[in-house]
Short mmCIF file of N, CA and C in Angstrom, two decimals:
data_model
loop_
_atom_site.label_atom_id
_atom_site.label_comp_id
_atom_site.label_asym_id
_atom_site.label_seq_id
_atom_site.Cartn_x
_atom_site.Cartn_y
_atom_site.Cartn_z
N MET A 1 96.83 -27.40 112.30
CA MET A 1 97.42 -26.44 113.20
C MET A 1 97.53 -25.07 112.54
N HIS A 2 98.00 -25.06 111.27
CA HIS A 2 98.13 -23.80 110.56
C HIS A 2 96.76 -23.17 110.31
N LYS A 3 95.78 -24.04 110.07
CA LYS A 3 94.43 -23.55 109.83
C LYS A 3 93.87 -22.90 111.10
N LEU A 4 94.13 -23.48 112.26
CA LEU A 4 93.67 -22.93 113.53
C LEU A 4 94.37 -21.61 113.84
N LEU A 5 95.68 -21.55 113.59
CA LEU A 5 96.43 -20.33 113.81
C LEU A 5 95.94 -19.22 112.89
N PHE A 6 95.70 -19.55 111.62
CA PHE A 6 95.21 -18.58 110.64
C PHE A 6 93.85 -18.03 111.07
N THR A 7 92.95 -18.91 111.52
CA THR A 7 91.62 -18.49 111.95
C THR A 7 91.70 -17.59 113.18
N THR A 8 92.58 -17.93 114.11
CA THR A 8 92.74 -17.13 115.32
C THR A 8 93.26 -15.74 114.98
N VAL A 9 94.25 -15.64 114.11
CA VAL A 9 94.82 -14.35 113.72
C VAL A 9 93.77 -13.53 112.98
N LEU A 10 93.04 -14.16 112.07
CA LEU A 10 92.01 -13.47 111.31
C LEU A 10 90.92 -12.92 112.23
N CYS A 11 90.49 -13.70 113.21
CA CYS A 11 89.47 -13.24 114.15
C CYS A 11 90.00 -12.08 115.00
N SER A 12 91.26 -12.19 115.41
CA SER A 12 91.86 -11.11 116.22
C SER A 12 91.92 -9.81 115.44
N LEU A 13 92.32 -9.90 114.18
CA LEU A 13 92.38 -8.69 113.34
C LEU A 13 90.98 -8.11 113.12
N SER A 14 90.01 -8.95 112.91
CA SER A 14 88.65 -8.48 112.71
C SER A 14 88.12 -7.77 113.95
N LEU A 15 88.38 -8.35 115.12
CA LEU A 15 87.93 -7.73 116.36
C LEU A 15 88.66 -6.41 116.61
N ALA A 16 89.94 -6.37 116.27
CA ALA A 16 90.69 -5.14 116.48
C ALA A 16 90.17 -4.02 115.59
N SER A 17 89.86 -4.35 114.34
CA SER A 17 89.34 -3.31 113.44
C SER A 17 87.94 -2.89 113.86
N PHE A 18 87.12 -3.83 114.34
CA PHE A 18 85.79 -3.50 114.81
C PHE A 18 85.88 -2.61 116.05
N ALA A 19 86.74 -2.97 116.98
CA ALA A 19 86.88 -2.19 118.20
C ALA A 19 87.40 -0.79 117.89
N GLY A 20 88.30 -0.69 116.91
CA GLY A 20 88.83 0.61 116.53
C GLY A 20 87.77 1.51 115.95
N SER A 21 86.82 0.95 115.23
CA SER A 21 85.78 1.78 114.64
C SER A 21 84.77 2.24 115.67
N ARG A 22 84.69 1.55 116.79
CA ARG A 22 83.73 1.89 117.84
C ARG A 22 84.35 2.72 118.96
N MET A 23 85.62 3.04 118.85
CA MET A 23 86.28 3.80 119.90
C MET A 23 85.64 5.18 120.01
N PRO A 24 85.38 5.63 121.21
CA PRO A 24 84.79 6.97 121.35
C PRO A 24 85.77 8.03 120.88
N GLN A 25 85.25 8.99 120.17
CA GLN A 25 86.06 10.09 119.69
C GLN A 25 86.25 11.08 120.83
N PRO A 26 87.45 11.67 120.92
CA PRO A 26 87.64 12.65 122.00
C PRO A 26 86.70 13.83 121.81
N ALA A 27 86.12 14.26 122.90
CA ALA A 27 85.21 15.41 122.85
C ALA A 27 86.02 16.67 122.56
N SER A 28 85.43 17.57 121.81
CA SER A 28 86.15 18.80 121.53
C SER A 28 86.30 19.56 122.85
N VAL A 29 87.45 20.11 123.04
CA VAL A 29 87.75 20.81 124.27
C VAL A 29 87.07 22.18 124.23
N ALA A 30 86.14 22.38 125.12
CA ALA A 30 85.42 23.65 125.18
C ALA A 30 86.30 24.69 125.86
N THR A 31 86.25 25.89 125.33
CA THR A 31 87.02 26.98 125.92
C THR A 31 86.31 27.47 127.17
N VAL A 32 87.06 27.55 128.25
CA VAL A 32 86.52 28.05 129.50
C VAL A 32 86.70 29.57 129.49
N HIS A 33 85.62 30.28 129.79
CA HIS A 33 85.65 31.73 129.78
C HIS A 33 85.61 32.29 131.20
N VAL A 34 86.20 33.45 131.37
CA VAL A 34 86.13 34.19 132.63
C VAL A 34 85.79 35.63 132.29
N GLU A 35 85.26 36.32 133.26
CA GLU A 35 85.00 37.74 133.08
C GLU A 35 86.05 38.53 133.83
N ILE A 36 86.55 39.56 133.16
CA ILE A 36 87.54 40.45 133.76
C ILE A 36 86.95 41.86 133.81
N ALA A 37 87.47 42.67 134.71
CA ALA A 37 86.93 44.02 134.89
C ALA A 37 88.07 45.01 135.05
N LYS A 38 87.76 46.23 134.65
CA LYS A 38 88.68 47.33 134.89
C LYS A 38 87.84 48.59 135.05
N GLY A 39 88.08 49.29 136.12
CA GLY A 39 87.36 50.54 136.36
C GLY A 39 87.88 51.64 135.45
N PHE A 40 87.02 52.55 135.12
CA PHE A 40 87.46 53.71 134.36
C PHE A 40 86.77 54.94 134.91
N SER A 41 87.48 56.02 134.84
CA SER A 41 86.99 57.26 135.44
C SER A 41 86.05 57.98 134.49
N THR A 42 84.79 57.90 134.78
CA THR A 42 83.83 58.76 134.11
C THR A 42 83.40 59.77 135.16
N ILE A 43 83.37 61.00 134.74
CA ILE A 43 83.09 62.10 135.63
C ILE A 43 81.70 62.64 135.35
N GLN A 44 80.95 62.88 136.40
CA GLN A 44 79.61 63.44 136.24
C GLN A 44 79.69 64.80 135.56
N CYS A 45 78.74 65.06 134.66
CA CYS A 45 78.61 66.30 133.90
C CYS A 45 79.68 66.46 132.83
N GLN A 46 80.47 65.44 132.58
CA GLN A 46 81.51 65.51 131.55
C GLN A 46 81.01 64.74 130.33
N GLN A 47 81.13 65.35 129.16
CA GLN A 47 80.63 64.69 127.97
C GLN A 47 81.67 63.81 127.28
N TYR A 48 82.93 64.19 127.31
CA TYR A 48 83.94 63.45 126.57
C TYR A 48 85.07 63.05 127.48
N PRO A 49 85.62 61.88 127.35
CA PRO A 49 85.19 60.78 126.51
C PRO A 49 83.96 60.08 127.10
N THR A 50 83.18 59.52 126.24
CA THR A 50 81.97 58.83 126.66
C THR A 50 82.31 57.46 127.22
N GLN A 51 81.34 56.83 127.86
CA GLN A 51 81.52 55.48 128.38
C GLN A 51 81.91 54.53 127.25
N GLN A 52 81.24 54.67 126.11
CA GLN A 52 81.54 53.78 124.99
C GLN A 52 82.95 53.99 124.48
N GLN A 53 83.41 55.22 124.45
CA GLN A 53 84.78 55.49 124.02
C GLN A 53 85.79 54.87 124.99
N LYS A 54 85.49 54.93 126.28
CA LYS A 54 86.36 54.31 127.27
C LYS A 54 86.38 52.78 127.10
N LEU A 55 85.19 52.21 126.85
CA LEU A 55 85.09 50.77 126.63
C LEU A 55 85.90 50.37 125.40
N ASP A 56 85.78 51.15 124.32
CA ASP A 56 86.53 50.87 123.10
C ASP A 56 88.04 50.95 123.34
N GLU A 57 88.45 51.91 124.16
CA GLU A 57 89.88 52.08 124.47
C GLU A 57 90.42 50.85 125.21
N LEU A 58 89.66 50.37 126.19
CA LEU A 58 90.08 49.18 126.93
C LEU A 58 90.06 47.95 126.03
N HIS A 59 89.09 47.87 125.14
CA HIS A 59 89.03 46.76 124.19
C HIS A 59 90.26 46.75 123.30
N LYS A 60 90.70 47.92 122.88
CA LYS A 60 91.91 48.02 122.04
C LYS A 60 93.15 47.54 122.80
N GLN A 61 93.20 47.82 124.11
CA GLN A 61 94.31 47.33 124.92
C GLN A 61 94.37 45.81 124.90
N LEU A 62 93.21 45.18 125.07
CA LEU A 62 93.16 43.72 125.06
C LEU A 62 93.52 43.17 123.68
N LYS A 63 92.98 43.80 122.67
CA LYS A 63 93.24 43.34 121.30
C LYS A 63 94.72 43.46 120.95
N SER A 64 95.37 44.54 121.38
CA SER A 64 96.79 44.71 121.08
C SER A 64 97.65 43.67 121.80
N ALA A 65 97.13 43.08 122.88
CA ALA A 65 97.82 42.01 123.59
C ALA A 65 97.39 40.64 123.09
N ASN A 66 96.69 40.61 121.96
CA ASN A 66 96.20 39.37 121.34
C ASN A 66 95.25 38.59 122.25
N ILE A 67 94.44 39.32 122.99
CA ILE A 67 93.42 38.71 123.85
C ILE A 67 92.07 38.91 123.18
N MET A 68 91.45 37.81 122.80
CA MET A 68 90.15 37.87 122.13
C MET A 68 89.05 38.05 123.17
N THR A 69 88.14 38.99 122.89
CA THR A 69 87.01 39.21 123.79
C THR A 69 85.76 38.60 123.16
N TYR A 70 84.93 38.01 124.00
CA TYR A 70 83.70 37.38 123.53
C TYR A 70 82.47 38.19 123.88
N ASN A 71 82.63 39.13 124.80
CA ASN A 71 81.51 39.95 125.22
C ASN A 71 82.09 41.16 125.96
N ALA A 72 81.42 42.27 125.88
CA ALA A 72 81.86 43.46 126.61
C ALA A 72 80.62 44.23 127.06
N ARG A 73 80.72 44.80 128.25
CA ARG A 73 79.60 45.60 128.75
C ARG A 73 80.13 46.59 129.79
N ILE A 74 79.31 47.55 130.04
CA ILE A 74 79.61 48.55 131.06
C ILE A 74 78.62 48.36 132.20
N THR A 75 79.11 48.41 133.40
CA THR A 75 78.25 48.32 134.57
C THR A 75 78.82 49.27 135.63
N ASP A 76 78.19 49.31 136.78
CA ASP A 76 78.74 50.14 137.84
C ASP A 76 79.29 49.24 138.94
N ASP A 77 80.06 49.84 139.81
CA ASP A 77 80.73 49.05 140.86
C ASP A 77 79.83 48.77 142.07
N GLY A 78 78.58 49.22 142.03
CA GLY A 78 77.64 48.94 143.11
C GLY A 78 77.71 49.91 144.28
N ARG A 79 78.59 50.86 144.20
CA ARG A 79 78.71 51.86 145.28
C ARG A 79 77.86 53.07 144.95
N MET A 80 77.54 53.82 145.97
CA MET A 80 76.78 55.06 145.78
C MET A 80 77.75 56.23 145.79
N TYR A 81 77.54 57.17 144.89
CA TYR A 81 78.37 58.36 144.79
C TYR A 81 77.47 59.59 144.88
N PRO A 82 77.94 60.66 145.50
CA PRO A 82 77.13 61.88 145.56
C PRO A 82 76.95 62.46 144.16
N ALA A 83 75.78 62.97 143.89
CA ALA A 83 75.48 63.58 142.59
C ALA A 83 76.02 65.01 142.58
N VAL A 84 77.20 65.15 141.97
CA VAL A 84 77.84 66.46 141.91
C VAL A 84 78.73 66.49 140.67
N CYS A 85 78.66 67.58 139.92
CA CYS A 85 79.51 67.69 138.74
C CYS A 85 80.97 67.57 139.15
N GLY A 86 81.70 66.75 138.42
CA GLY A 86 83.10 66.50 138.71
C GLY A 86 83.32 65.28 139.58
N GLY A 87 82.22 64.69 140.08
CA GLY A 87 82.32 63.50 140.93
C GLY A 87 82.44 62.22 140.10
N GLN A 88 82.99 61.20 140.71
CA GLN A 88 83.13 59.90 140.06
C GLN A 88 81.77 59.24 139.86
N MET A 89 81.71 58.33 138.88
CA MET A 89 80.48 57.60 138.62
C MET A 89 80.61 56.10 138.91
N GLY A 90 81.84 55.61 139.08
CA GLY A 90 82.04 54.20 139.47
C GLY A 90 81.74 53.19 138.39
N HIS A 91 82.07 53.51 137.15
CA HIS A 91 81.80 52.57 136.07
C HIS A 91 82.91 51.55 135.91
N LEU A 92 82.51 50.35 135.52
CA LEU A 92 83.44 49.25 135.24
C LEU A 92 83.21 48.74 133.82
N ALA A 93 84.28 48.37 133.17
CA ALA A 93 84.19 47.66 131.90
C ALA A 93 84.36 46.18 132.21
N ILE A 94 83.45 45.37 131.73
CA ILE A 94 83.49 43.92 131.94
C ILE A 94 83.68 43.26 130.58
N PHE A 95 84.67 42.39 130.48
CA PHE A 95 84.94 41.65 129.24
C PHE A 95 84.95 40.16 129.54
N LYS A 96 84.44 39.37 128.61
CA LYS A 96 84.53 37.92 128.72
C LYS A 96 85.68 37.48 127.82
N ILE A 97 86.63 36.74 128.40
CA ILE A 97 87.79 36.27 127.66
C ILE A 97 88.02 34.80 127.97
N ALA A 98 88.91 34.17 127.22
CA ALA A 98 89.30 32.79 127.50
C ALA A 98 90.13 32.77 128.78
N GLU A 99 89.92 31.77 129.59
CA GLU A 99 90.64 31.67 130.86
C GLU A 99 92.15 31.62 130.65
N LYS A 100 92.59 31.07 129.53
CA LYS A 100 94.02 30.98 129.26
C LYS A 100 94.67 32.36 129.10
N ASP A 101 93.88 33.40 128.83
CA ASP A 101 94.39 34.76 128.65
C ASP A 101 94.32 35.60 129.92
N LEU A 102 93.88 35.01 131.02
CA LEU A 102 93.67 35.77 132.25
C LEU A 102 94.95 36.43 132.75
N LYS A 103 96.05 35.71 132.76
CA LYS A 103 97.31 36.29 133.27
C LYS A 103 97.76 37.47 132.41
N SER A 104 97.60 37.36 131.11
CA SER A 104 97.98 38.47 130.22
C SER A 104 97.11 39.70 130.51
N ALA A 105 95.83 39.47 130.74
CA ALA A 105 94.92 40.58 131.03
C ALA A 105 95.26 41.21 132.37
N GLN A 106 95.64 40.40 133.33
CA GLN A 106 96.01 40.92 134.65
C GLN A 106 97.26 41.79 134.55
N GLN A 107 98.16 41.47 133.64
CA GLN A 107 99.35 42.29 133.45
C GLN A 107 98.98 43.67 132.89
N LEU A 108 97.81 43.77 132.25
CA LEU A 108 97.32 45.05 131.73
C LEU A 108 96.50 45.82 132.76
N GLY A 109 96.36 45.27 133.96
CA GLY A 109 95.63 45.95 135.02
C GLY A 109 94.20 45.49 135.20
N PHE A 110 93.77 44.48 134.48
CA PHE A 110 92.42 43.93 134.64
C PHE A 110 92.42 42.95 135.81
N VAL A 111 91.26 42.79 136.43
CA VAL A 111 91.10 41.84 137.52
C VAL A 111 89.93 40.92 137.17
N ARG A 112 89.93 39.76 137.80
CA ARG A 112 88.78 38.87 137.62
C ARG A 112 87.55 39.58 138.16
N SER A 113 86.49 39.58 137.38
CA SER A 113 85.33 40.39 137.70
C SER A 113 84.64 39.95 138.99
N PRO A 114 84.41 40.90 139.90
CA PRO A 114 83.66 40.59 141.11
C PRO A 114 82.15 40.58 140.86
N ILE A 115 81.74 41.08 139.69
CA ILE A 115 80.31 41.21 139.35
C ILE A 115 79.97 40.16 138.30
N HIS A 116 78.86 39.44 138.51
CA HIS A 116 78.46 38.42 137.54
C HIS A 116 77.20 38.78 136.87
#
C-alpha cells in the first residue's frame, strides 16, 4: 500500500513539474500607439518661426508632460487657403504616442489625429 501511494505521489510530482515547464509564457504586452494632432499657425510669407521650430515647441510640451513620442511629422489639414501674404497655411503637427498617454495629451490641447 505504501509502495503504491509513493509511486502515485512521485508520478504526480513528475507530471506537475513537466506540465510547469511546458506552460506557455505570457506574451509581452505590446504598446498600442495612437496619433495625435495639433494645428499651429504658420503664416504665408513669414520666415520665423519655421514649421520645424513650431514642431519642436509642441514636442517640448509633450516631453514636459512626460509623454514619449515615437514619431513626429508635419502635414496640412487638407483645406485650401488663398495664396496671400499673412494668410494661414493650415499646418498640423502629428505625433505618435502610447495610447495610455492620450488623456494627458488631450489636456494639452492635442486631439486624436483625423489624418492617417
